[in-house]
Amino acid sequence: MRVLAILPAALLLTACGGGYGGGGGSSNAPSGGSVLRTIQISEQEYSLSPSTVTLAKPGTYAFQVTNKGKITHAFTIEASGGGNEVQSGDIQPGSHKTVKSTFKAGTSYEMYCPIDGHKSQGMAGTIRVGGAGGGGTTTNPGGESTTSSTPGY
Ligand SMILES: [Cu+2]
C-alpha cells in the first residue's frame, strides 16, 4: 500500500515578474526577511531628515517614514541606475509607513518624495552602503619614510 503525496511545488510560482537579475536567492517576500536595522526618516515641506543615511553594511533595511508636514507625502528608494525601486505610497500628515529594501555594497541609492515637484524642492536624499571599501576614513599612503637624513652630525 502506497500513498502518493503530490507536492504542489509547481504551483509556487512567484507572482512578481519584475526585471530583477535573479540568482540572489532572496525574494521580496513580506515576511521572513531579516531586517538589519530600522531607519527613521521624517518628511515635511520640503525636506527629508536625515537627508543622508549611511548603512553600516549591505543587507535588508526598513525605513520608517513619518510625515511631519501638513500635506501628503510619499517615499521612494531607487538605486542609481534605476533598479530596485521601493515605493511607500501616500503618507498622510501625521502618519507613517514602513518600507523595506535590500541594499548592495558599492551602489548608491537615492531616496525622495515622488509627489509632484517635492523632490526638486528639496525632498531628496542619499543612502550610502558601507562595508566593502567605503569606510569613509581616508588613509594617507603612509608606508613611505622620507629619506631625509638630517645632516650635520
Ligand atoms: Cu512630498
Coordinates of C-alpha atoms and ligand atoms in Angstrom, one line a residue:
M1 CA 0.0 0.0 0.0
R2 CA 1.5 3.3 -1.0
V3 CA 0.2 6.8 -0.5
L4 CA 1.1 9.1 -3.3
A5 CA 1.8 12.5 -1.9
I6 CA 1.6 15.1 -4.6
L7 CA 3.6 18.1 -3.7
P8 CA 2.2 21.3 -5.1
A9 CA 5.7 22.6 -5.8
A10 CA 4.8 23.6 -9.3
L11 CA 2.1 25.9 -8.0
L12 CA 4.5 28.0 -6.1
L13 CA 5.1 30.5 -8.8
T14 CA 6.4 33.8 -7.8
A15 CA 3.9 36.5 -8.5
C16 CA 6.3 39.3 -9.2
G17 CA 7.5 39.3 -12.8
G18 CA 9.9 42.2 -12.3
G19 CA 13.1 42.6 -14.1
Y20 CA 15.3 41.5 -11.2
G21 CA 18.5 39.9 -12.1
G22 CA 17.8 36.9 -10.0
G23 CA 20.2 34.4 -8.6
G24 CA 20.4 36.0 -5.3
G25 CA 18.0 33.6 -3.7
S26 CA 16.4 36.4 -1.7
S27 CA 12.9 37.3 -2.6
N28 CA 10.9 40.3 -1.7
A29 CA 8.5 38.3 0.5
P30 CA 6.8 40.4 3.0
S31 CA 7.6 38.0 5.8
G32 CA 10.8 36.3 6.7
G33 CA 13.3 38.9 5.5
S34 CA 15.5 39.7 8.4
V35 CA 15.8 43.4 8.8
L36 CA 19.2 44.5 10.0
R37 CA 18.0 47.9 11.2
T38 CA 15.1 50.3 11.0
I39 CA 16.0 53.8 10.0
Q40 CA 13.6 56.6 10.9
I41 CA 13.0 59.3 8.3
S42 CA 11.0 62.4 8.8
E43 CA 9.3 64.2 5.9
Q44 CA 8.0 67.7 5.8
E45 CA 7.7 70.6 3.4
Y46 CA 10.2 70.3 1.8
S47 CA 12.9 68.2 3.2
L48 CA 13.9 64.8 4.4
S49 CA 15.5 64.3 7.7
P50 CA 18.1 63.0 7.8
S51 CA 19.0 63.6 4.2
T52 CA 21.9 61.3 4.2
V53 CA 21.7 57.8 5.5
T54 CA 24.8 55.6 5.9
L55 CA 24.2 51.9 6.2
A56 CA 27.0 50.0 8.0
K57 CA 26.9 47.0 5.7
P58 CA 24.8 45.6 2.8
G59 CA 21.6 43.9 3.6
T60 CA 17.9 44.5 4.1
Y61 CA 16.8 47.6 6.0
A62 CA 13.5 49.0 6.9
F63 CA 12.7 52.7 6.6
Q64 CA 10.0 54.0 8.8
V65 CA 8.9 57.2 7.2
T66 CA 6.9 59.7 9.2
N67 CA 5.1 62.6 7.6
K68 CA 5.6 65.5 10.0
G69 CA 4.3 68.0 7.4
K70 CA 0.9 69.4 6.7
I71 CA 0.4 67.9 3.2
T72 CA 0.5 64.3 1.9
H73 CA 4.0 63.0 1.1
A74 CA 5.4 59.7 0.0
F75 CA 8.7 57.9 -0.1
T76 CA 10.7 56.2 -2.8
I77 CA 14.0 54.5 -2.8
E78 CA 15.8 54.0 -6.0
A79 CA 19.2 52.5 -6.9
S80 CA 21.5 54.5 -9.1
G81 CA 20.9 53.0 -12.5
G82 CA 17.3 52.5 -12.0
G83 CA 16.7 49.2 -10.4
N84 CA 15.2 48.1 -7.1
E85 CA 12.7 50.8 -6.6
V86 CA 10.6 50.8 -3.4
Q87 CA 7.6 53.0 -3.0
S88 CA 5.6 53.7 0.1
G89 CA 2.5 55.1 -1.5
D90 CA 0.9 58.2 0.0
I91 CA 1.7 59.0 3.6
Q92 CA -0.9 61.3 5.2
P93 CA 0.2 64.1 7.5
G94 CA 0.8 62.7 11.0
S95 CA 1.0 59.1 9.9
H96 CA 3.9 56.9 8.9
K97 CA 4.7 53.9 6.7
T98 CA 7.5 51.4 6.6
V99 CA 9.2 50.2 3.5
K100 CA 11.8 47.5 3.2
S101 CA 14.6 47.3 0.7
T102 CA 17.8 45.3 0.2
F103 CA 20.9 47.3 -0.3
K104 CA 24.1 46.1 -2.1
A105 CA 27.6 47.3 -1.4
G106 CA 29.1 49.6 -3.9
T107 CA 25.8 51.0 -5.0
S108 CA 24.5 54.4 -4.2
Y109 CA 20.8 54.9 -3.6
E110 CA 18.5 57.8 -3.8
M111 CA 15.5 58.5 -1.6
Y112 CA 12.9 61.1 -2.4
C113 CA 9.3 62.1 -2.2
P114 CA 7.8 61.3 -5.6
I115 CA 4.9 63.7 -5.2
D116 CA 4.7 66.4 -7.8
G117 CA 7.7 68.7 -7.5
H118 CA 8.6 67.9 -4.0
K119 CA 11.8 66.2 -4.9
S120 CA 13.1 69.3 -6.8
Q121 CA 12.1 71.4 -3.8
G122 CA 14.4 69.5 -1.5
M123 CA 12.7 66.3 -0.5
A124 CA 15.6 64.1 -1.6
G125 CA 18.5 62.4 0.0
T126 CA 21.2 59.8 -0.4
I127 CA 21.6 56.3 1.0
R128 CA 25.2 55.1 1.2
V129 CA 26.1 51.5 1.9
G130 CA 29.3 50.8 3.8
G131 CA 31.1 47.6 4.1
A132 CA 33.5 46.7 1.2
G133 CA 35.8 49.6 0.9
G134 CA 33.7 52.7 1.7
G135 CA 34.9 53.3 5.2
G136 CA 34.9 57.0 5.0
T137 CA 38.3 57.4 6.6
T138 CA 40.8 58.5 4.0
T139 CA 44.1 56.9 5.0
N140 CA 47.2 58.5 3.7
P141 CA 49.6 56.2 2.0
G142 CA 51.8 56.3 5.0
G143 CA 54.3 53.5 4.3
E144 CA 56.9 55.8 2.8
S145 CA 59.5 57.1 5.0
T146 CA 61.1 60.2 3.7
T147 CA 64.7 59.6 3.3
S148 CA 65.9 62.9 4.5
S149 CA 68.6 62.1 7.0
T150 CA 69.3 65.2 9.0
P151 CA 72.7 66.4 8.0
G152 CA 75.1 68.0 10.5
Y153 CA 76.2 65.1 12.5
Ligands
CU1 CU 6.4 65.4 -0.5

